[in-house]
Amino acid sequence: MERIEHHASFKGRQEVWQHASASTGTDMKFGIYLPPQALAGERCPVLYWLSGLTCSEQNFITKAGVQQYAAQHGLIVVAPDTSPRGPGVPDDAAYDLGQGAGFYVNATQQPWAAHYRMQDYVAEELPALIEQHFPATQARGIFGHSMGGHGALVTALRHPGRYRSVSAFAPIAAPAQVPWGQKALTAYLGSDPKVWADWDAAALIAQARAERLPLLIDQGEADEFLPQLRPDLLQAACEKAGHPITLRMQPGYDHSYYFIASFMGEHVAHHAAALRG
Ligand SMILES: N[C@@H](CCC(=O)N[C@@H](CSC=O)C(=O)NCC(=O)O)C(=O)O
C-alpha cells in the first residue's frame, strides 16, 4: 500500500492511498481524511463516501468540504474510486457504464465479471484494510451521491449490522425502474429483473426485516437528473414497509457538488450522532 498524496487540512490530514485490490484485481485508490483526534492517537469511527458517475476519489475530497466537519466530530472519512481502472479493464464509450461507473455491484456478466466487483471492495475489502492500517474503530457509517447514493443505500441494506448510519444525496433510489440503472444492471448482472432487486434500494426496503436503519436523503428540486433518481419511489417503499426515512426536497438545488457541500455539515452530524453517540 502506498501513500500518494498528503495535505494538512483543519488540523487533520487528507491523504490518498493506492493499493492492489484482491476484489477488483487492479490497483485501487482511495482518499482518507484523518481528523486531529486520529493524528493524536485516538481510534475514530469511519464514515465511507461513495461517489457518482464519472468520479474518481478526487471529486469528493476536493469539492464536498467534508474535512471541517469530520475534524469537528472526530470522524475518519474514506472515499474510494468508483470502479476498477486501467488498460486491461473493460470500458464503454458512454459515461454511465464501465470505468467511472461501477454501480457498486459484483458483476456476473462478460466482459465485466473479472474486475467489476465493487460491492466486495467497498463492503468487505476496504473496511478490513482501513481497520487494519489506520486508527479506526469498527463503528461505520456510509453515504454517497447519485450512483454513490444508490451504492450507500444498497450496501447498508445488504449488510444488516455492519453500518450504524446511512444517508444519501440525490441517490439513484430505484435503479431497476430508471434508464441509468436498467442499463448498468443489464450489463453487469444480466437481464433478469429478479436479480436486479437485490441491488435496488426501493426493492430491498421491502425485505429489510433484520434492521430498520433510518435513511436521511437530501434531493435538489432543480436536479436535472430527477427522472433518473426517483426518491418518490423509495419513499413510497419505505412508507409501505414502515421503514424510517427523512426525504428533504431542497428548493433551487441541482445535482452538483455545490448542492452536496451545502448539506454536508448536516449529513456528517447525522452520522456522528450514531457513530459517537
Ligand atoms: N453529464 C455529466 C454526467 C456526469 C455527472 O453529472 N456526474 C455526477 C454524478 S451523476 C450520478 O452518479 C458527478 O458527481 N460528477 C462529478 C462532479 O465533480 O461534479 C458528464 O457527462 O460528465
XYZ file of C-alpha atoms and ligand atoms in Angstrom:
299
model
C 0.000 0.000 0.000
C 1.445 3.375 -0.985
C 0.521 6.892 0.118
C 0.492 9.083 -2.986
C -0.855 12.397 -1.569
C -0.976 14.123 1.799
C -2.267 17.591 2.705
C -2.774 19.265 6.094
C -6.472 20.143 6.482
C -8.372 21.501 9.520
C -5.617 20.280 11.882
C -6.009 16.797 10.403
C -4.673 15.310 7.164
C -6.233 14.470 3.792
C -4.378 11.568 2.204
C -4.735 9.456 -0.960
C -3.554 5.852 -0.983
C -3.136 3.256 -3.726
C -3.115 -0.496 -3.186
C -3.523 -3.784 -5.023
C -7.136 -4.911 -4.601
C -7.953 -8.615 -4.392
C -11.624 -7.827 -5.164
C -11.070 -6.000 -8.450
C -7.729 -7.496 -9.448
C -6.458 -3.956 -10.112
C -4.763 -1.153 -8.234
C -7.387 0.935 -6.426
C -7.109 4.453 -4.980
C -8.980 5.889 -2.018
C -8.992 9.203 -0.188
C -8.846 9.159 3.604
C -9.275 12.132 5.922
C -7.645 11.625 9.311
C -9.100 14.105 11.825
C -6.922 15.727 14.510
C -8.195 13.184 17.049
C -6.786 10.324 14.920
C -3.463 12.112 14.452
C -3.305 12.436 18.252
C -3.632 8.646 18.584
C -7.364 8.216 19.241
C -9.199 5.452 17.403
C -12.069 7.050 15.471
C -15.271 5.836 13.750
C -15.173 5.679 9.949
C -17.606 7.275 7.515
C -17.466 5.826 3.973
C -18.401 8.001 0.980
C -19.360 6.572 -2.424
C -19.151 8.955 -5.391
C -21.235 9.201 -8.553
C -20.809 8.603 -12.273
C -17.546 9.851 -13.815
C -15.929 10.436 -10.410
C -12.589 9.257 -9.097
C -11.587 9.539 -5.430
C -10.705 13.198 -6.159
C -14.141 14.797 -6.747
C -15.374 14.321 -3.203
C -12.179 15.184 -1.358
C -11.667 18.406 -3.333
C -15.265 19.664 -3.684
C -17.526 18.471 -0.839
C -15.968 20.385 2.055
C -16.207 17.376 4.351
C -12.907 17.894 6.182
C -14.011 20.693 8.522
C -16.985 18.653 9.756
C -15.002 15.424 10.091
C -12.447 17.326 12.187
C -15.210 18.785 14.370
C -16.767 15.359 15.071
C -13.608 13.241 15.090
C -14.568 11.011 12.166
C -12.267 9.343 9.648
C -13.757 9.735 6.141
C -12.856 7.266 3.378
C -13.728 7.883 -0.294
C -12.799 5.192 -2.838
C -12.706 5.406 -6.618
C -15.947 4.430 -8.389
C -14.665 1.472 -10.433
C -11.614 -0.552 -11.328
C -9.454 1.198 -13.917
C -6.528 0.523 -16.211
C -5.678 -0.661 -19.708
C -6.728 -4.280 -19.025
C -10.086 -3.291 -17.557
C -13.162 -3.292 -19.851
C -14.696 0.098 -20.536
C -17.505 1.674 -22.534
C -17.576 4.888 -24.554
C -20.577 6.147 -22.556
C -20.012 7.874 -19.199
C -22.645 5.760 -17.435
C -21.050 2.324 -17.922
C -17.595 0.866 -17.340
C -14.715 2.803 -15.833
C -16.054 5.505 -13.512
C -19.446 3.760 -13.384
C -19.094 0.534 -11.386
C -22.512 0.952 -9.685
C -21.154 -0.813 -6.547
C -22.341 -4.262 -7.695
C -20.498 -7.564 -8.180
C -20.784 -8.124 -11.935
C -21.661 -11.596 -13.176
C -21.702 -10.874 -16.933
C -18.913 -10.705 -19.506
C -16.750 -8.753 -20.080
C -17.272 -7.122 -16.668
C -17.233 -10.056 -14.226
C -13.470 -10.351 -13.732
C -12.843 -6.840 -12.375
C -16.155 -5.121 -11.586
C -16.586 -6.385 -8.012
C -17.134 -3.039 -6.339
C -19.588 -4.345 -3.723
C -16.969 -6.757 -2.367
C -14.454 -3.926 -2.473
C -16.476 -1.299 -0.593
C -18.282 -3.601 1.856
C -15.529 -6.110 2.685
C -12.007 -5.399 1.470
C -11.807 -1.665 2.076
C -13.191 -1.667 5.662
C -10.856 -4.560 6.581
C -7.892 -2.648 5.163
C -8.864 0.625 6.889
C -9.409 -1.083 10.255
C -6.039 -2.859 9.993
C -3.848 0.047 8.868
C -5.433 3.212 10.314
C -6.550 4.295 13.835
C -10.140 3.201 13.163
C -12.835 1.632 15.313
C -15.386 -0.790 13.854
C -18.139 1.853 14.066
C -19.019 2.519 10.409
C -21.353 4.850 8.561
C -21.887 5.123 4.809
C -23.157 7.859 2.490
C -22.872 8.879 -1.130
C -24.139 10.819 -4.125
C -26.247 9.741 -7.111
C -24.754 6.392 -8.259
C -22.874 6.502 -4.950
C -26.082 7.274 -3.046
C -27.510 4.101 -4.582
C -24.290 2.336 -3.546
C -24.519 3.566 0.037
C -28.180 2.582 0.409
C -27.844 -0.914 -1.066
C -24.576 -1.615 0.762
C -26.173 -0.757 4.119
C -29.391 -2.642 3.295
C -27.488 -5.738 2.112
C -25.384 -5.883 5.291
C -27.568 -5.509 8.395
C -25.450 -4.735 11.460
C -22.373 -3.598 9.519
C -23.203 0.125 9.454
C -24.630 2.301 12.213
C -25.814 5.088 9.903
C -26.630 5.752 6.255
C -27.518 8.808 4.191
C -27.528 9.933 0.574
C -27.523 12.993 -1.662
C -29.744 12.645 -4.763
C -29.394 8.846 -4.887
C -30.445 6.657 -7.805
C -33.087 5.367 -5.421
C -34.861 2.823 -7.634
C -32.287 1.766 -10.270
C -34.396 -1.102 -11.616
C -37.019 1.452 -12.712
C -34.856 4.124 -14.415
C -32.694 4.210 -17.580
C -29.274 4.670 -15.848
C -29.945 1.704 -13.559
C -31.558 -0.550 -16.145
C -28.601 -0.076 -18.490
C -25.960 -0.794 -15.838
C -27.809 -3.659 -14.138
C -28.398 -5.361 -17.501
C -24.743 -5.032 -18.475
C -23.292 -6.117 -15.139
C -25.918 -8.616 -13.888
C -27.923 -9.749 -16.914
C -31.488 -9.104 -17.980
C -33.455 -10.765 -15.138
C -35.218 -8.072 -13.045
C -35.450 -10.558 -10.137
C -31.646 -10.353 -9.881
C -31.746 -6.544 -10.024
C -33.996 -6.453 -6.947
C -31.012 -7.420 -4.769
C -29.295 -4.199 -5.902
C -32.190 -1.757 -5.774
C -32.806 0.279 -2.610
C -36.564 0.629 -3.191
C -36.872 -3.159 -3.659
C -34.559 -4.061 -0.758
C -36.577 -1.938 1.670
C -39.461 -4.406 1.418
C -37.193 -7.223 2.695
C -35.199 -5.237 5.288
C -36.505 -7.139 8.294
C -33.262 -7.658 10.231
C -32.651 -3.944 10.695
C -34.500 -0.676 10.088
C -31.624 1.814 9.790
C -33.163 5.306 9.356
C -32.493 6.852 5.919
C -31.596 10.539 5.546
C -31.878 11.756 1.959
C -31.437 15.232 0.512
C -32.663 15.876 -3.023
C -32.450 19.098 -5.019
C -35.735 20.160 -6.609
C -33.829 21.698 -9.566
C -31.828 18.498 -10.162
C -31.548 17.921 -13.910
C -31.356 14.144 -13.322
C -34.504 13.800 -11.172
C -36.202 11.335 -13.612
C -33.173 9.023 -13.135
C -33.293 9.254 -9.326
C -36.943 8.781 -8.236
C -36.703 9.362 -4.479
C -40.521 9.250 -4.519
C -40.379 5.501 -5.272
C -38.037 4.910 -2.331
C -40.242 6.994 -0.055
C -43.314 5.003 -1.108
C -41.475 1.712 -0.468
C -40.406 2.963 2.986
C -43.936 4.038 3.870
C -45.312 0.635 2.794
C -42.676 -1.283 4.788
C -42.679 1.019 7.826
C -39.020 1.900 7.238
C -37.917 5.261 8.725
C -36.979 7.801 6.043
C -36.370 11.547 6.079
C -36.531 12.785 2.484
C -35.808 16.507 2.250
C -36.652 18.165 -1.074
C -34.384 21.212 -1.309
C -35.750 24.080 -3.463
C -33.332 25.530 -6.040
C -30.551 22.950 -5.698
C -29.210 20.995 -8.694
C -27.191 17.735 -8.853
C -23.760 19.276 -8.353
C -21.192 19.352 -5.577
C -22.467 22.878 -4.736
C -25.606 21.099 -3.505
C -23.614 18.407 -1.714
C -21.369 20.925 0.066
C -24.441 22.886 1.205
C -25.762 19.986 3.287
C -22.520 18.188 4.091
C -22.391 19.517 7.667
C -25.867 18.161 8.422
C -25.054 14.737 6.977
C -21.803 14.430 8.936
C -23.679 15.457 12.116
C -26.320 12.778 11.371
C -23.594 10.129 11.133
C -21.657 11.448 14.126
C -24.763 11.138 16.321
C -24.926 7.409 15.511
C -21.181 6.733 15.429
C -20.142 8.676 18.530
C -23.460 8.942 20.393
N -23.289 14.840 -17.958
C -22.279 14.529 -16.990
C -22.787 13.381 -16.153
C -21.889 13.054 -15.039
C -22.306 13.630 -13.712
O -23.078 14.557 -13.586
N -21.765 13.010 -12.680
C -22.111 13.389 -11.346
C -22.724 12.201 -10.689
S -24.154 11.691 -11.611
C -24.639 10.222 -10.913
O -23.971 9.376 -10.471
C -20.853 13.846 -10.604
O -20.727 13.668 -9.406
N -19.922 14.446 -11.363
C -18.643 14.849 -10.837
C -18.539 16.269 -10.352
O -17.443 16.608 -9.845
O -19.499 17.046 -10.454
C -20.992 14.187 -17.713
O -21.051 13.886 -18.887
O -19.930 14.229 -17.091
